[in-house]
CSV table of C-alpha atoms in Angstrom, one decimal:
chain,number,residue,atom,x,y,z
A,12,MET,CA,4.7,-23.7,6.8
A,13,HIS,CA,6.7,-21.8,4.6
A,14,PRO,CA,8.5,-23.9,1.5
A,15,THR,CA,11.5,-22.0,3.3
A,16,SER,CA,10.8,-23.4,6.7
A,17,ARG,CA,12.6,-26.4,7.5
A,18,LYS,CA,13.0,-28.8,10.4
A,19,PRO,CA,16.2,-27.3,12.8
A,20,VAL,CA,18.9,-30.0,12.8
A,21,ILE,CA,19.2,-30.6,17.0
A,22,GLY,CA,23.0,-31.5,17.7
A,23,LEU,CA,23.6,-33.6,21.2
A,24,ALA,CA,27.0,-32.5,22.6
A,25,LEU,CA,27.5,-35.6,26.2
A,26,GLY,CA,30.2,-33.9,28.2
A,27,SER,CA,33.3,-35.5,30.7
A,28,GLY,CA,32.9,-36.4,33.7
A,29,SER,CA,34.6,-40.3,34.0
A,30,ALA,CA,32.2,-42.4,35.7
A,31,ARG,CA,29.5,-39.5,36.1
A,32,GLY,CA,29.1,-40.5,32.1
A,33,TRP,CA,26.6,-43.7,32.2
A,34,ALA,CA,24.7,-40.9,32.7
A,35,HIS,CA,24.4,-39.7,29.2
A,36,VAL,CA,22.5,-43.0,28.8
A,37,GLY,CA,19.5,-42.1,31.4
A,38,VAL,CA,19.4,-38.6,29.0
A,39,LEU,CA,19.4,-40.3,25.8
A,40,LYS,CA,16.6,-43.2,26.5
A,41,VAL,CA,13.7,-39.5,28.3
A,42,LEU,CA,14.8,-37.4,25.1
A,43,ARG,CA,14.1,-41.0,23.1
A,44,ASP,CA,10.8,-41.3,24.8
A,45,ALA,CA,9.7,-38.2,23.8
A,46,GLY,CA,10.3,-38.3,20.1
A,47,ILE,CA,13.5,-36.1,21.0
A,48,HIS,CA,15.4,-37.8,18.1
A,49,PRO,CA,19.4,-35.7,18.0
A,50,ASP,CA,20.7,-35.6,14.4
A,51,ILE,CA,24.9,-34.8,15.5
A,52,ILE,CA,25.8,-36.0,18.0
A,53,CYS,CA,29.4,-35.6,19.5
A,54,GLY,CA,31.4,-36.4,22.7
A,55,THR,CA,34.0,-35.4,25.4
A,56,SER,CA,36.0,-38.1,26.7
A,57,ILE,CA,32.8,-41.0,28.6
A,58,GLY,CA,30.9,-38.9,26.2
A,59,ALA,CA,32.2,-39.8,23.4
A,60,LEU,CA,32.1,-43.0,24.5
A,61,VAL,CA,28.3,-43.2,25.3
A,62,GLY,CA,27.9,-40.9,21.9
A,63,ALA,CA,28.8,-43.5,19.9
A,64,ALA,CA,27.2,-46.0,21.6
A,65,TYR,CA,24.3,-44.3,20.0
A,66,ALA,CA,25.2,-43.5,17.5
A,67,ALA,CA,25.6,-46.7,16.2
A,68,GLY,CA,22.5,-47.9,17.4
A,69,GLU,CA,23.4,-49.7,20.6
A,70,LEU,CA,21.4,-47.7,23.0
A,71,ASP,CA,19.9,-50.6,24.8
A,72,ARG,CA,22.3,-53.4,25.0
A,73,PHE,CA,24.9,-51.3,25.9
A,74,GLU,CA,22.9,-49.8,29.1
A,75,GLN,CA,22.0,-53.9,29.3
A,76,TRP,CA,25.5,-54.4,30.3
A,77,LEU,CA,26.0,-50.8,32.2
A,78,LEU,CA,23.6,-52.5,34.5
A,79,ARG,CA,25.1,-56.1,34.7
A,80,LEU,CA,28.7,-54.1,35.7
A,81,LYS,CA,30.2,-55.0,38.5
A,82,LEU,CA,33.1,-53.2,40.3
A,83,ARG,CA,35.3,-56.6,39.7
A,84,ASP,CA,34.6,-56.4,36.4
A,85,VAL,CA,35.3,-53.2,35.4
A,86,VAL,CA,38.3,-53.9,37.6
A,87,THR,CA,38.6,-57.0,34.8
A,88,LEU,CA,38.6,-54.2,31.9
A,89,MET,CA,41.4,-52.3,33.7
A,90,ASP,CA,45.7,-52.7,32.1
A,91,PHE,CA,47.8,-51.3,35.0
A,92,HIS,CA,51.1,-50.3,34.3
A,93,LEU,CA,52.9,-47.7,35.3
A,94,ASN,CA,54.0,-45.7,31.9
A,95,GLY,CA,52.2,-42.8,30.9
A,96,GLY,CA,49.1,-43.8,33.3
A,97,MET,CA,47.5,-46.1,35.5
A,98,LEU,CA,46.2,-47.8,32.9
A,99,LYS,CA,46.7,-48.5,28.9
A,100,GLY,CA,43.0,-48.2,28.1
A,101,GLU,CA,43.6,-51.0,25.0
A,102,ARG,CA,41.7,-54.3,27.2
A,103,LEU,CA,38.8,-51.9,27.5
A,104,MET,CA,38.8,-51.0,23.5
A,105,ALA,CA,39.1,-54.8,23.1
A,106,PHE,CA,36.0,-55.6,24.7
A,107,PHE,CA,34.3,-52.5,22.8
A,108,ARG,CA,35.0,-53.3,19.8
A,109,ARG,CA,34.2,-57.3,20.6
A,110,HIS,CA,31.3,-56.3,21.6
A,111,PHE,CA,30.0,-52.6,20.2
A,112,MET,CA,31.3,-50.9,17.6
A,113,ASP,CA,34.3,-52.4,15.5
A,114,CYS,CA,33.6,-49.5,12.6
A,115,PRO,CA,34.4,-46.5,10.5
A,116,ILE,CA,33.0,-43.1,12.1
A,117,GLU,CA,31.6,-42.7,8.4
A,118,ASP,CA,29.6,-45.3,8.7
A,119,LEU,CA,27.7,-45.5,11.7
A,120,GLU,CA,23.5,-44.0,12.1
A,121,LEU,CA,24.8,-40.3,12.6
A,122,PRO,CA,27.1,-38.0,12.6
A,123,PHE,CA,29.7,-38.2,14.8
A,124,ALA,CA,32.6,-37.0,16.8
A,125,ALA,CA,34.8,-37.2,19.3
A,126,VAL,CA,36.9,-33.7,21.1
A,127,ALA,CA,41.0,-35.3,22.3
A,128,THR,CA,43.9,-32.5,22.9
A,129,ASP,CA,47.2,-32.5,21.1
A,130,LEU,CA,49.9,-33.0,24.1
A,131,HIS,CA,52.5,-31.5,21.6
A,132,THR,CA,50.1,-28.2,21.0
A,133,GLY,CA,47.2,-28.2,23.5
A,134,GLN,CA,45.1,-27.9,20.3
A,135,GLU,CA,41.4,-29.4,19.9
A,136,ILE,CA,41.3,-32.1,18.2
A,137,TRP,CA,38.0,-33.5,16.5
A,138,LEU,CA,38.2,-36.8,15.2
A,139,LYS,CA,34.6,-37.0,12.8
A,140,GLU,CA,36.6,-40.1,10.8
A,141,GLY,CA,38.4,-43.0,10.8
A,142,SER,CA,37.9,-45.9,13.9
A,143,THR,CA,35.3,-45.2,16.2
A,144,THR,CA,37.4,-46.9,19.4
A,145,ASP,CA,40.8,-45.4,18.4
A,146,ALA,CA,38.6,-41.9,18.8
A,147,VAL,CA,36.8,-42.6,22.0
A,148,ARG,CA,40.3,-44.2,22.8
A,149,ALA,CA,41.6,-41.0,22.4
A,150,SER,CA,39.2,-38.7,23.3
A,151,ILE,CA,39.1,-41.3,26.8
A,152,ALA,CA,42.4,-40.6,27.8
A,153,LEU,CA,42.8,-38.5,31.4
A,154,PRO,CA,45.8,-38.2,32.1
A,155,GLY,CA,47.6,-39.7,35.0
A,156,LEU,CA,43.8,-42.5,34.5
A,157,PHE,CA,44.8,-43.2,30.2
A,158,SER,CA,48.0,-43.1,28.6
A,159,PRO,CA,48.1,-41.4,25.9
A,160,VAL,CA,47.7,-43.0,22.2
A,161,TRP,CA,48.9,-41.5,19.2
A,162,ASN,CA,46.1,-41.0,16.4
A,163,GLN,CA,47.3,-39.2,13.2
A,164,GLY,CA,50.5,-38.8,14.1
A,165,ARG,CA,49.6,-36.6,16.8
A,166,LEU,CA,49.9,-38.1,20.7
A,167,LEU,CA,46.3,-37.3,21.7
A,168,VAL,CA,44.7,-37.1,26.1
A,169,ASP,CA,41.8,-36.6,27.6
A,170,GLY,CA,38.7,-33.7,24.8
A,171,GLY,CA,38.1,-32.1,28.8
A,172,LEU,CA,41.6,-30.4,28.8
A,173,VAL,CA,39.8,-27.9,26.1
A,174,ASN,CA,36.5,-28.8,25.5
A,175,PRO,CA,34.5,-31.1,28.5
A,176,VAL,CA,31.1,-30.2,27.2
A,177,PRO,CA,31.9,-29.5,23.4
A,178,VAL,CA,28.7,-27.4,21.7
A,179,SER,CA,31.0,-25.9,19.7
A,180,LEU,CA,31.9,-29.3,18.5
A,181,ALA,CA,27.9,-29.0,18.0
A,182,ARG,CA,27.1,-26.3,16.4
A,183,ALA,CA,30.5,-26.8,13.9
A,184,MET,CA,28.6,-29.6,12.3
A,185,GLY,CA,25.9,-28.1,12.0
A,186,ALA,CA,23.4,-28.2,14.6
A,187,ASP,CA,20.8,-25.5,14.6
A,188,ILE,CA,19.9,-26.7,18.1
A,189,VAL,CA,22.1,-27.7,21.2
A,190,LEU,CA,21.4,-29.6,24.2
A,191,ALA,CA,24.1,-29.8,26.2
A,192,VAL,CA,24.8,-32.0,29.5
A,193,ASP,CA,27.2,-31.3,31.8
A,194,LEU,CA,28.1,-34.3,34.3
A,195,ASN,CA,30.5,-32.2,36.2
A,196,SER,CA,28.2,-28.4,37.4
A,197,ASP,CA,28.0,-29.3,41.0
A,198,ILE,CA,31.0,-31.0,41.7
A,199,LEU,CA,33.4,-28.2,43.1
A,200,GLY,CA,35.5,-29.6,46.1
A,201,ARG,CA,33.1,-32.7,46.5
A,202,HIS,CA,35.6,-35.4,46.9
A,203,VAL,CA,38.3,-33.5,49.1
A,204,GLY,CA,35.8,-33.3,51.6
A,205,PRO,CA,35.7,-34.3,55.8
A,206,PRO,CA,36.7,-37.6,56.8
A,207,VAL,CA,33.4,-39.1,57.0
A,208,GLN,CA,33.7,-38.6,52.8
A,209,GLN,CA,36.8,-40.0,53.2
A,210,LYS,CA,36.0,-42.7,54.8
A,211,VAL,CA,33.5,-44.4,52.3
A,212,ARG,CA,34.9,-43.5,49.0
A,213,SER,CA,37.6,-45.2,50.0
A,214,SER,CA,35.2,-48.6,51.5
A,215,VAL,CA,34.2,-48.3,47.5
A,216,GLY,CA,38.2,-48.2,45.9
A,217,SER,CA,38.8,-51.1,47.9
A,218,ALA,CA,38.3,-54.0,45.2
A,219,TRP,CA,40.2,-52.9,42.8
A,220,ARG,CA,43.2,-51.2,44.2
A,221,ALA,CA,43.4,-55.3,45.3
A,222,ARG,CA,43.8,-55.8,42.4
A,223,LEU,CA,46.6,-52.9,41.8
A,224,PRO,CA,50.1,-53.5,41.3
A,225,SER,CA,53.2,-54.1,44.0
A,226,GLY,CA,53.7,-50.9,45.2
A,227,LEU,CA,51.4,-48.4,43.8
A,228,ASN,CA,48.7,-48.1,46.5
A,229,SER,CA,51.3,-47.4,48.4
A,230,LEU,CA,51.3,-44.3,45.9
A,231,LEU,CA,47.5,-44.4,45.8
A,232,GLY,CA,46.5,-44.4,49.0
A,233,ASN,CA,46.9,-40.6,51.6
A,234,PRO,CA,50.6,-39.3,52.3
A,235,VAL,CA,52.0,-38.7,55.0
A,236,ARG,CA,51.3,-35.8,56.1
A,237,ALA,CA,53.0,-32.5,56.5
A,238,ASP,CA,51.4,-31.3,60.3
A,239,ALA,CA,52.0,-35.3,61.4
A,240,ASP,CA,55.8,-34.5,62.2
A,241,SER,CA,54.8,-30.7,62.7
A,242,ALA,CA,53.1,-31.8,66.0
A,243,ALA,CA,56.4,-34.9,66.2
A,244,ALA,CA,58.9,-31.5,65.7
A,245,THR,CA,57.2,-29.9,68.1
A,246,GLY,CA,56.1,-32.0,71.0
A,247,ILE,CA,52.3,-32.1,70.5
A,248,THR,CA,50.8,-36.7,70.0
A,249,ASP,CA,47.2,-35.3,69.1
A,250,ALA,CA,46.7,-33.4,67.2
A,251,SER,CA,43.0,-32.2,67.3
A,252,GLU,CA,45.1,-30.4,70.6
A,253,THR,CA,45.0,-27.6,68.3
A,254,ALA,CA,41.5,-28.6,66.0
A,255,GLY,CA,39.2,-27.8,68.9
A,256,ASN,CA,39.7,-31.2,69.9
A,257,LEU,CA,37.9,-32.5,66.2
A,258,PRO,CA,39.5,-34.9,64.7
A,259,ALA,CA,42.1,-34.4,61.9
A,260,ALA,CA,40.6,-34.5,58.1
A,261,PRO,CA,43.1,-37.4,56.4
A,262,THR,CA,44.6,-36.0,53.5
A,263,PRO,CA,43.4,-37.0,49.8
A,264,SER,CA,44.7,-40.0,48.3
A,265,MET,CA,46.5,-39.2,45.3
A,266,ILE,CA,43.0,-40.5,43.1
A,267,ASP,CA,41.4,-38.2,45.4
A,268,ILE,CA,43.5,-34.8,44.5
A,269,VAL,CA,44.3,-35.3,40.9
A,270,SER,CA,40.6,-36.2,40.3
A,271,ALA,CA,40.0,-32.8,42.3
A,272,SER,CA,42.0,-31.6,40.2
A,273,ILE,CA,40.4,-32.1,36.9
A,274,ASN,CA,36.7,-31.1,38.3
A,275,ILE,CA,38.2,-27.7,38.9
A,276,MET,CA,40.0,-27.4,35.7
A,277,GLN,CA,36.9,-28.8,33.7
A,278,VAL,CA,34.4,-26.3,35.5
A,279,ARG,CA,36.5,-23.9,34.9
A,280,ILE,CA,36.6,-23.9,31.3
A,281,THR,CA,32.7,-25.8,30.6
A,282,ARG,CA,31.5,-22.3,32.1
A,283,SER,CA,34.3,-19.9,29.9
A,284,ARG,CA,34.0,-22.0,26.9
A,285,MET,CA,29.8,-21.7,27.4
A,286,ALA,CA,29.6,-18.5,28.4
A,287,GLY,CA,31.0,-17.9,25.0
A,288,ASP,CA,29.0,-20.2,23.0
A,289,PRO,CA,26.1,-20.7,25.1
A,290,ALA,CA,23.8,-24.7,24.0
A,291,ASP,CA,20.2,-23.9,24.2
A,292,VAL,CA,19.5,-25.8,26.9
A,293,VAL,CA,22.1,-27.5,29.4
A,294,ILE,CA,21.0,-30.6,30.6
A,295,ALA,CA,22.9,-30.9,34.2
A,296,PRO,CA,22.4,-34.4,36.6
A,297,LYS,CA,23.6,-34.6,39.7
A,298,LEU,CA,26.6,-36.4,40.3
A,299,ALA,CA,28.5,-34.8,43.7
A,300,SER,CA,28.3,-39.2,45.4
A,301,LEU,CA,29.9,-40.4,42.7
A,302,GLY,CA,33.7,-41.1,42.5
A,303,LEU,CA,36.4,-41.0,39.6
A,304,MET,CA,35.9,-45.3,39.6
A,305,ASP,CA,33.1,-45.9,41.0
A,306,PHE,CA,32.1,-47.1,36.7
A,307,HIS,CA,29.7,-50.1,38.2
A,308,ARG,CA,27.5,-47.8,39.7
A,309,ALA,CA,25.9,-47.2,36.4
A,310,GLU,CA,22.0,-47.9,37.8
A,311,TYR,CA,22.0,-44.9,39.9
A,312,ALA,CA,24.4,-42.5,36.8
A,313,MET,CA,21.3,-43.7,35.4
A,314,GLU,CA,18.6,-42.7,37.4
A,315,GLN,CA,20.6,-38.9,37.9
A,316,GLY,CA,20.0,-38.8,33.8
A,317,ILE,CA,16.7,-39.4,34.0
A,318,HIS,CA,15.6,-37.0,36.3
A,319,ALA,CA,17.4,-33.8,35.4
A,320,ALA,CA,16.4,-34.9,31.5
A,321,GLN,CA,13.0,-35.2,32.6
A,322,ALA,CA,13.3,-32.1,34.6
A,323,SER,CA,14.6,-30.2,31.2
A,324,LEU,CA,11.1,-31.2,29.1
A,325,PRO,CA,9.0,-28.5,29.7
A,326,THR,CA,11.3,-25.9,28.3
A,327,LEU,CA,13.0,-28.6,25.0
A,328,GLN,CA,9.0,-28.5,24.7
A,329,ARG,CA,9.6,-24.4,24.4
A,330,LEU,CA,11.8,-24.8,21.9
A,331,GLY,CA,9.6,-26.3,19.8
A,332,LEU,CA,10.9,-29.8,20.2
A,333,GLY,CA,9.3,-33.4,21.3
């Protein structure tokens, strides 16, 4: 080996994606089993949460907790309110402080950073020091879902608004080779689909919606259809008469509309950011069937992460990894 050569620094950029983020655990397991150990880890939103668990050396224990996570457990961790977002997020962060990560970022086993967004300026904020849980809480503050948080004098929200897959952050932290995990590659339009899909999703969300504060269920449910008013005004009582006897698709719920809108934004931003600063390898699990709040479906998400990471192994080997 040439005396000036050195082992390349491997950076792992874990992307945003709400409940789809549990796929990151599957990806990390495959990389570990293949002998690929990132030197730097950074994440946006749910990627920051999983990345922090990994950097803290808690991946195995974190995985076991996820596999035991049921829908009722997800609901228990939610603290519903309507001031700044549906969820305060404090109950969730208190849980992680008690059980997983309650140390400064500087004391983690690996260099770690999370991405957040300054709500006042729109600036991308890199959180590389201070409380790990505070950094994660800021990074996951998805607008409309989690309340924004004050951090070092700035009001911060989800980092996915500006950098959904933080390849640039991994490069800035010194990575020579960046492996990126994109959770949103196949999701556009998949959560405002035809009636059958809507019906399945409504059954998934019914348990946690039952726990919402009074009046919030009506806000999240299907709004009154504008075409129903139009049909009444024209004397048409059966909407199928205007659609070739096909049943009219229900208007998506507020949750589905917000989720689909965020998906569009993050997919577009991801494509733009990664075109200018591409990763060396992109691992893209197929997760379109997972909804915004499907945190209880960890086993499925992990399986998709495992499949995607295994498919990337030949490319990783060509880079001299593993």
